CSV table of C-alpha atoms in Angstrom, one decimal:
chain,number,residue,atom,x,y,z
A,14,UNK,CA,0.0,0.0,0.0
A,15,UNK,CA,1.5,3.1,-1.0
A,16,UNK,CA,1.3,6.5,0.7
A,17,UNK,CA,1.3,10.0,-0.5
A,18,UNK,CA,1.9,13.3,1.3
A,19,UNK,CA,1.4,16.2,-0.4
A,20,UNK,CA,2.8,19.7,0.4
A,21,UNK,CA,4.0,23.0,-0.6
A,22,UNK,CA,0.6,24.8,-1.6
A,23,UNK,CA,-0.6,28.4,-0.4
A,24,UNK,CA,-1.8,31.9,-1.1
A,25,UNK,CA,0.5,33.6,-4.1
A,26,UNK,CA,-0.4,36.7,-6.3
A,27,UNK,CA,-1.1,35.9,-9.6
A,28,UNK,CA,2.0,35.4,-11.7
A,29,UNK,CA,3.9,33.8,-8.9
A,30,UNK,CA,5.2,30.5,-8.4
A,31,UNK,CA,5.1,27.5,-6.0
A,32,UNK,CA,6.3,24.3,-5.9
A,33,UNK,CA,4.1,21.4,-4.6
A,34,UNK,CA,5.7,18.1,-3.2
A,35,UNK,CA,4.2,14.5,-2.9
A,36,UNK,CA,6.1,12.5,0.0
A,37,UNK,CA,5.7,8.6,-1.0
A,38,UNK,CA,5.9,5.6,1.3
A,39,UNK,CA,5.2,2.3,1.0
A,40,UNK,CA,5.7,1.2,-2.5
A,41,UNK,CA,9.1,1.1,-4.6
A,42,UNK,CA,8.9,5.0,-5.7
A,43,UNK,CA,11.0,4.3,-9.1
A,44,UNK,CA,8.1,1.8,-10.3
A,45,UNK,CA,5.4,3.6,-10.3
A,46,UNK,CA,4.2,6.4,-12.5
A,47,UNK,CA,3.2,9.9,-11.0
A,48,UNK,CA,0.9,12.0,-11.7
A,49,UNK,CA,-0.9,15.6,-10.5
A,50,UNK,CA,-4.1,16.3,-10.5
A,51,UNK,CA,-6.6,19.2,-9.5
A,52,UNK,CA,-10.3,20.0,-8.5
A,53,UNK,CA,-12.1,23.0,-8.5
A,54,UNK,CA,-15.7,23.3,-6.5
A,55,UNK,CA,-18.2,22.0,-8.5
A,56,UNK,CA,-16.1,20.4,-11.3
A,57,UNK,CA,-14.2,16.5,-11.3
A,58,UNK,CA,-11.1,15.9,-11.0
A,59,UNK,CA,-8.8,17.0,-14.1
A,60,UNK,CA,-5.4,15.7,-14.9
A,61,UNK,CA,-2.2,18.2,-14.7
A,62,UNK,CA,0.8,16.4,-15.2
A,63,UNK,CA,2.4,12.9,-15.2
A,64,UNK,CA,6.0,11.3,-15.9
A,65,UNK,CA,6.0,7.6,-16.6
A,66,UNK,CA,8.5,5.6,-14.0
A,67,UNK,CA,11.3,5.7,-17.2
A,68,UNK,CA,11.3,9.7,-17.2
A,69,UNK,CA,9.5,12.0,-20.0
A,70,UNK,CA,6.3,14.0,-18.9
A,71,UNK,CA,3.0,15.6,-20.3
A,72,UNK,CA,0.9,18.6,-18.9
A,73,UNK,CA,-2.9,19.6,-20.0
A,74,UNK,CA,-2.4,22.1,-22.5
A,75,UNK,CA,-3.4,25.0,-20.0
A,76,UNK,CA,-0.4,24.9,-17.6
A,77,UNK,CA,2.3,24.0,-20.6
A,78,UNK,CA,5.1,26.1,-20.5
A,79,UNK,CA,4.4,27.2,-17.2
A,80,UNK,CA,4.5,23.9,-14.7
A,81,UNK,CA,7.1,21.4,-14.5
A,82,UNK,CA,6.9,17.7,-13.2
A,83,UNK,CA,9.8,16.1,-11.8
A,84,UNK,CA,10.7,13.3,-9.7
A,85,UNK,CA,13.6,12.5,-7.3
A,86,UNK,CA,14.0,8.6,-6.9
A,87,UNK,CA,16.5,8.8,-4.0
A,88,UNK,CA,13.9,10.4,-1.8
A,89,UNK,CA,10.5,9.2,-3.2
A,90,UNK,CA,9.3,12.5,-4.1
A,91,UNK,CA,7.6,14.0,-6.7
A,92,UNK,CA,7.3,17.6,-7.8
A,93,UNK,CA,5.2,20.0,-9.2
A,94,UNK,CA,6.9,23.2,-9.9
A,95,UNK,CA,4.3,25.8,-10.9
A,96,UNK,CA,5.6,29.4,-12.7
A,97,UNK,CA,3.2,32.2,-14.1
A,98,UNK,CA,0.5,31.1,-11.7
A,99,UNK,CA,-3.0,32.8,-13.1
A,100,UNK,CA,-6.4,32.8,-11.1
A,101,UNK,CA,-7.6,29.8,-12.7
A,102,UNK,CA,-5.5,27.9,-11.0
A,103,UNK,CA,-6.9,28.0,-8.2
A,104,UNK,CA,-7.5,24.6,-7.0
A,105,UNK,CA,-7.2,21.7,-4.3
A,106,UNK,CA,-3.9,19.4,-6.6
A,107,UNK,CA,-3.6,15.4,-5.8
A,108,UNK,CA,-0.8,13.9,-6.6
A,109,UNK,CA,-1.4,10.0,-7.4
A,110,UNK,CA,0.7,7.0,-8.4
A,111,UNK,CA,0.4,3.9,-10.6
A,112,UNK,CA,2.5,0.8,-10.9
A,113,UNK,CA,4.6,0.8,-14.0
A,114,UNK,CA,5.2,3.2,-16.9
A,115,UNK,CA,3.2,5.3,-19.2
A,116,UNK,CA,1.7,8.5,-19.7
A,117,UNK,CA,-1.2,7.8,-17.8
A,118,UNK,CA,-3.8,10.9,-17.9
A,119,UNK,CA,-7.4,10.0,-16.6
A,120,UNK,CA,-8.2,9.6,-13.1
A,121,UNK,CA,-9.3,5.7,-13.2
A,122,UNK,CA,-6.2,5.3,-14.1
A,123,UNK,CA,-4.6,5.9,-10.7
A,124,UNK,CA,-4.1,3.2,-7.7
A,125,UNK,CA,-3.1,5.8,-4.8
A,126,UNK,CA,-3.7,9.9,-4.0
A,127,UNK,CA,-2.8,12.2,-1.3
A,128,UNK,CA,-5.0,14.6,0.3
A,129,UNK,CA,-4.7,17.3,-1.6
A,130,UNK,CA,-3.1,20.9,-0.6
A,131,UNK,CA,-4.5,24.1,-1.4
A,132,UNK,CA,-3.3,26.6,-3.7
A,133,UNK,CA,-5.0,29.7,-4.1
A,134,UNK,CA,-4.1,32.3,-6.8
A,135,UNK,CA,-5.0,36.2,-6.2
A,136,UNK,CA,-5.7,38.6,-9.1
């Protein structure tokens, strides 16, 4: 059973940056897939970002060029580095994980996910 502890989320002014961390635990972290994830009140669940267990990444279209996925094996983390931040946003962002390696997108496709953290974007 794998574990996942996000962190890093917050108030910022719009065009600001923060950088969101998922803590795993219990699982081999370099054999599963990560992903990010966000929800707004009154909409589902909407993909971000992932990179596959053997590296690469893909974003949504909305936050390309502006948010970064990365991982760092040696201390079962993930990261999402978010740049340019805009209004929209605004949302609770999962992070989830899936055994193996591909650019997994939709939210079925995910075994494990964190509580969420906050971030909140000003105008």
């Amino acid at each position: 059973q794998v574990q996942l502890v996000e962190s890093g989320g917050g108030l910022v002014q719009a065009g600001g940056s923060l950088r969101l961390s998922c803590a795993a635990s219990g699982g081999t972290f370099s054999g599963y897939t990560m992903g990010w994830f966000r929800r707004t009140p009154g909409k589902e669940r909407e993909f971000v970002a992932t990179m596959p267990a053997t590296g690469g990444s893909t974003y949504r279209d909305s936050v390309k060029g502006r948010f970064t996925i990365s991982r760092d094996n040696a201390k079962n983390t993930a990261y999402l580095q978010m740049n340019t931040l805009k209004p929209e946003d605004t949302a609770v962002y999962y992070c989830a994980a899936k055994y193996g390696s591909r650019w997994w997108t939709r939210r079925g496709d995910y075994d494990y996910w964190g509580q969420g953290t906050q971030v909140t974007v000003s105008s």
